[in-house]
Coordinates of N, CA, C and O in Angstrom, one line a residue:
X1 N 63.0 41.4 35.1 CA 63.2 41.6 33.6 C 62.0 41.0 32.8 O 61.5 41.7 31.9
X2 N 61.6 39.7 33.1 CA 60.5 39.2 32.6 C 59.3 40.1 32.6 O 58.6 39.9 31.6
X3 N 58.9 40.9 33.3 CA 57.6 41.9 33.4 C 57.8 43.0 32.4 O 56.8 43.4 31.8
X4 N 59.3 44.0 32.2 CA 59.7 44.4 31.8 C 59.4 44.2 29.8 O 59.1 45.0 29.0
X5 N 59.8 42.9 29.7 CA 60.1 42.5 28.6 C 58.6 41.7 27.9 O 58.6 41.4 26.7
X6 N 57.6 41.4 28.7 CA 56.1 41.5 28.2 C 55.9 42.4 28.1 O 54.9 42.7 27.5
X7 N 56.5 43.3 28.5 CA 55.1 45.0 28.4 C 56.0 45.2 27.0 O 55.3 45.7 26.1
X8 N 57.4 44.9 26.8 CA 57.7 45.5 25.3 C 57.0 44.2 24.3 O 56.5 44.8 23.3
X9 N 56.8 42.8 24.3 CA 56.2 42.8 23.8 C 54.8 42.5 23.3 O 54.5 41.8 22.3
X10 N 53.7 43.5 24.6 CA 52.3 43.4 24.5 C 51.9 41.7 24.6 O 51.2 41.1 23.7
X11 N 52.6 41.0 26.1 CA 52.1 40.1 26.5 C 51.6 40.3 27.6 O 52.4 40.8 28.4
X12 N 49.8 40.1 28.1 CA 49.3 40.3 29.0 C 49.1 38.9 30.2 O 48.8 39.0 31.4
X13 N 49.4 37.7 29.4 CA 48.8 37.1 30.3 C 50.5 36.1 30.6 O 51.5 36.5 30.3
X14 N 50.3 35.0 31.3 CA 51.5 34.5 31.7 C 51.2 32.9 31.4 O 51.4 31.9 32.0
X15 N 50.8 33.1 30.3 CA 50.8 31.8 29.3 C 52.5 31.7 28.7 O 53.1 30.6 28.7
X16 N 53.0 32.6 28.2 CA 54.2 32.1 27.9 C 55.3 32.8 28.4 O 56.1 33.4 27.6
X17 N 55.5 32.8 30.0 CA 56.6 33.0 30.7 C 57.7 32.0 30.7 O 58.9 32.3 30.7
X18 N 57.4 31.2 30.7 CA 58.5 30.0 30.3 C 59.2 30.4 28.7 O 60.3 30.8 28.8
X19 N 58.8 30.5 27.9 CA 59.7 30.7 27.1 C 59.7 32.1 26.6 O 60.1 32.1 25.5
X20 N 59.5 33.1 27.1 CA 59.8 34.3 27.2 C 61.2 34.4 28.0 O 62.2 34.9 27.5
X21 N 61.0 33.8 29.5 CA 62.3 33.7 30.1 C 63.4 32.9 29.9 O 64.4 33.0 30.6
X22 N 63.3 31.8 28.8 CA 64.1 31.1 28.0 C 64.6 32.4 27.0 O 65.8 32.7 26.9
X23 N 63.9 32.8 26.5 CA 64.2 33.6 24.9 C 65.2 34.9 25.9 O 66.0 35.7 25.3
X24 N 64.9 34.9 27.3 CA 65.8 36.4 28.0 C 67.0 35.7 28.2 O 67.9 36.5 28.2
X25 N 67.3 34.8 28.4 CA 68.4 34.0 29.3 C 69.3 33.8 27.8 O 70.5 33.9 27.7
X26 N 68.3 33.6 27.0 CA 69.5 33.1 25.7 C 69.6 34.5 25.3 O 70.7 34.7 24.9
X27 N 68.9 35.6 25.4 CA 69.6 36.6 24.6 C 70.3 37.4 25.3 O 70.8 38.4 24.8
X28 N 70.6 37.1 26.7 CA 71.6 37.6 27.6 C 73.4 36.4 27.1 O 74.6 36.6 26.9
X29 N 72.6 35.6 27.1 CA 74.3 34.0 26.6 C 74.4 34.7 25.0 O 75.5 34.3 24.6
X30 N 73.9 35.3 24.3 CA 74.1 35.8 22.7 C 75.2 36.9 23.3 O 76.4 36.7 23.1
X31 N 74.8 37.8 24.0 CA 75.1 39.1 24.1 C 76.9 38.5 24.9 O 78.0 38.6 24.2
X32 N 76.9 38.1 25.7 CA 78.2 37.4 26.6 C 79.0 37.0 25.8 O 80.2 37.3 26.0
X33 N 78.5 36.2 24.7 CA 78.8 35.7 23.5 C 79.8 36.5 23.1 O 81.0 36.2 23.2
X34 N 79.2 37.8 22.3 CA 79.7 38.5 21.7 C 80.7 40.0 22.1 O 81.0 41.0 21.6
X35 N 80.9 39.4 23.7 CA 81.8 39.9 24.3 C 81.4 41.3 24.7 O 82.1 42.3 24.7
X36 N 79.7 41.2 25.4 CA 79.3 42.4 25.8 C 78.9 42.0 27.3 O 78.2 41.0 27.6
X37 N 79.4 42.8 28.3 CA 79.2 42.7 29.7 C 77.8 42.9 30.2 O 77.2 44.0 30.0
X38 N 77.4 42.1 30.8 CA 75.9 41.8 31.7 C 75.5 43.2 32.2 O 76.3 43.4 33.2
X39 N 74.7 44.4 32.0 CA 74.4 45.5 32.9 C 73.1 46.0 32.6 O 72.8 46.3 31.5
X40 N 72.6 46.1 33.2 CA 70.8 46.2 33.2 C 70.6 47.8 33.6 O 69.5 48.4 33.4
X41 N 71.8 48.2 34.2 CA 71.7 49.8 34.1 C 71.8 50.4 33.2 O 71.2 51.5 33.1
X42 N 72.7 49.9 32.2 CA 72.8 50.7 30.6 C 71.5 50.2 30.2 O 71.0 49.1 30.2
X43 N 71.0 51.2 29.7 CA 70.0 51.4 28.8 C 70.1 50.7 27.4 O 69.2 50.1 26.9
X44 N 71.2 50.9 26.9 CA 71.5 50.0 25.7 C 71.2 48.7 25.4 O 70.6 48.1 24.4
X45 N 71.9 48.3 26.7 CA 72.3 46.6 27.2 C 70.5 46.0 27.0 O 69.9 45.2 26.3
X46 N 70.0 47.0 28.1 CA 68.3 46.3 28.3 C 67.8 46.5 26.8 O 67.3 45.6 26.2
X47 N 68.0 47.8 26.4 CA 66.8 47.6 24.8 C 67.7 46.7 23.8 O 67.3 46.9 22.7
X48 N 68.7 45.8 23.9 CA 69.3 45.2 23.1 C 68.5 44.1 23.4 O 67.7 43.7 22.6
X49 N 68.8 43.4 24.6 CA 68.0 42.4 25.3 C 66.5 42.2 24.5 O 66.2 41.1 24.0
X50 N 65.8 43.5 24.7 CA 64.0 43.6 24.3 C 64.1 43.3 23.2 O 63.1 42.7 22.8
X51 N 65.2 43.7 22.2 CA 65.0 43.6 20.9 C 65.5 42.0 20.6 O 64.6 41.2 20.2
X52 N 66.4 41.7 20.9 CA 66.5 39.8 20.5 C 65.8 39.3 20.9 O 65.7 38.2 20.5
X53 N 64.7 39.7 22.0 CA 63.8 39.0 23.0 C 62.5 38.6 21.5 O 62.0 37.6 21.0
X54 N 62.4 40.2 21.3 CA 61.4 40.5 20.4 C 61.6 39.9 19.3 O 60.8 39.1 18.9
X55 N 62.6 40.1 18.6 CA 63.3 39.2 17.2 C 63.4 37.7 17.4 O 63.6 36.9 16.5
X56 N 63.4 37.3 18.2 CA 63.4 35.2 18.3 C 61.7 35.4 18.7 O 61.1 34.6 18.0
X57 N 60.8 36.2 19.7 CA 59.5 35.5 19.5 C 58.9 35.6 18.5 O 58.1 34.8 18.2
X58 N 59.3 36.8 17.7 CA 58.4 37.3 16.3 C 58.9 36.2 15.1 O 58.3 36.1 14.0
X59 N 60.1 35.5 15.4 CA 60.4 34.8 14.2 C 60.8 33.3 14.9 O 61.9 33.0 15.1
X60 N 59.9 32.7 15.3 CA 60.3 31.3 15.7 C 60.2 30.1 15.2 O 60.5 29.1 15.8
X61 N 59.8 30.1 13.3 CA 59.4 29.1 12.8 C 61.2 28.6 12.3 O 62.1 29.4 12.1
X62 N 61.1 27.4 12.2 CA 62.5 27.0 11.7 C 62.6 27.2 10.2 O 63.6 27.1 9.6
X63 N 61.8 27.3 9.8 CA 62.8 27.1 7.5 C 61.0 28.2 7.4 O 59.9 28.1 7.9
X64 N 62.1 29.3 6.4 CA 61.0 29.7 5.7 C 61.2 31.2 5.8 O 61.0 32.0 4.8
X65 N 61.6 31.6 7.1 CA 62.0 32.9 7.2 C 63.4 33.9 8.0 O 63.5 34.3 9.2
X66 N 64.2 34.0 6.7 CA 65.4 34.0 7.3 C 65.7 35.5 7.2 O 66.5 36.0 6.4
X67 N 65.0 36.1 8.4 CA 65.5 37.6 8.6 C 66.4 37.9 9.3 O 66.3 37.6 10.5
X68 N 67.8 38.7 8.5 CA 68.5 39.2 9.1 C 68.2 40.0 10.5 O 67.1 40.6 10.4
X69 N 68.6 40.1 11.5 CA 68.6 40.7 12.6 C 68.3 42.5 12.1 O 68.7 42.8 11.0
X70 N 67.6 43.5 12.9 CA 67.7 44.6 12.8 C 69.0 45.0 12.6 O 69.8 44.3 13.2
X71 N 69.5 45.8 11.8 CA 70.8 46.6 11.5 C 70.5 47.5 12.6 O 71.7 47.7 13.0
X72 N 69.7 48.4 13.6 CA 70.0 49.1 14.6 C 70.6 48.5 15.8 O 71.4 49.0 16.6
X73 N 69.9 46.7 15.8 CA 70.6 46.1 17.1 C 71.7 45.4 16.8 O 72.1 44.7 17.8
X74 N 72.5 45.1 15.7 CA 73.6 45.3 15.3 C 74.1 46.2 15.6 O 75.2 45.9 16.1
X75 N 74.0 47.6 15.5 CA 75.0 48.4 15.8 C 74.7 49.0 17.6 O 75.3 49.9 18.1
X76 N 73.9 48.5 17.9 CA 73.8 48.2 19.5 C 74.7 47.9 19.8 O 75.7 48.6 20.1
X77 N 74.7 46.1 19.8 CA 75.7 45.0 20.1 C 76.6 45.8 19.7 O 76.3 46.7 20.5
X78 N 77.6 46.4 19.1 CA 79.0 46.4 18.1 C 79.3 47.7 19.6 O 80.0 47.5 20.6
X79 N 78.6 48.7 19.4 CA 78.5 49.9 20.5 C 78.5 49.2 21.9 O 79.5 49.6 22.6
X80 N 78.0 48.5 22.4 CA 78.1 47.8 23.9 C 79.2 46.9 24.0 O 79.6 46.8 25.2
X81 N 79.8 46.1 23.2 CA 81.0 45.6 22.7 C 82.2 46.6 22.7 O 83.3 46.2 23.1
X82 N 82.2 47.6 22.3 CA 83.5 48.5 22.4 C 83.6 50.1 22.9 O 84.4 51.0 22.9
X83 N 82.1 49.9 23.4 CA 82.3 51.5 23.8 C 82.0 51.2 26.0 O 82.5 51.9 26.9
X84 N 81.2 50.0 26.2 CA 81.6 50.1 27.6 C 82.4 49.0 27.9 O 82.9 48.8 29.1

């Protein structure tokens, strides 16, 4: 999943695999969270993954920028939550 999830977000080198694989692990414990089942074969599940992966590295500063999450991966989550 980690190789997977550099190429979505145009990391080439393996300077920051540690917290890339930190930022997968927590957005796999988000998803569990919110009462959505671990599956790497739905397609959903994985671009949900890419996208929180992508949304905590693109916004990692603590005060200053408080963007709501994508409304598409909200209705991801909500769909993987009650439809499998």
């Amino acid at each position: 999943m980690l190789e997977k999830i550099k190429e979505y977000l145009k990391i080439d080198s393996n300077d920051e695999d540690m917290t890339v694989q930190a930022l997968i692990t927590s957005a796999e414990l988000y998803l569990k969270n919110a009462g959505v089942l671990e599956d790497y074969q739905n397609e959903l599940y994985d671009l949900a993954i890419k996208m929180l992966v992508l949304h905590w590295y693109e916004n990692r500063e603590i005060i200053g920028n408080a963007k709501k999450m994508a409304f598409s991966l909200d209705n991801i989550i909500t769909q993987l939550q009650y439809c499998y």
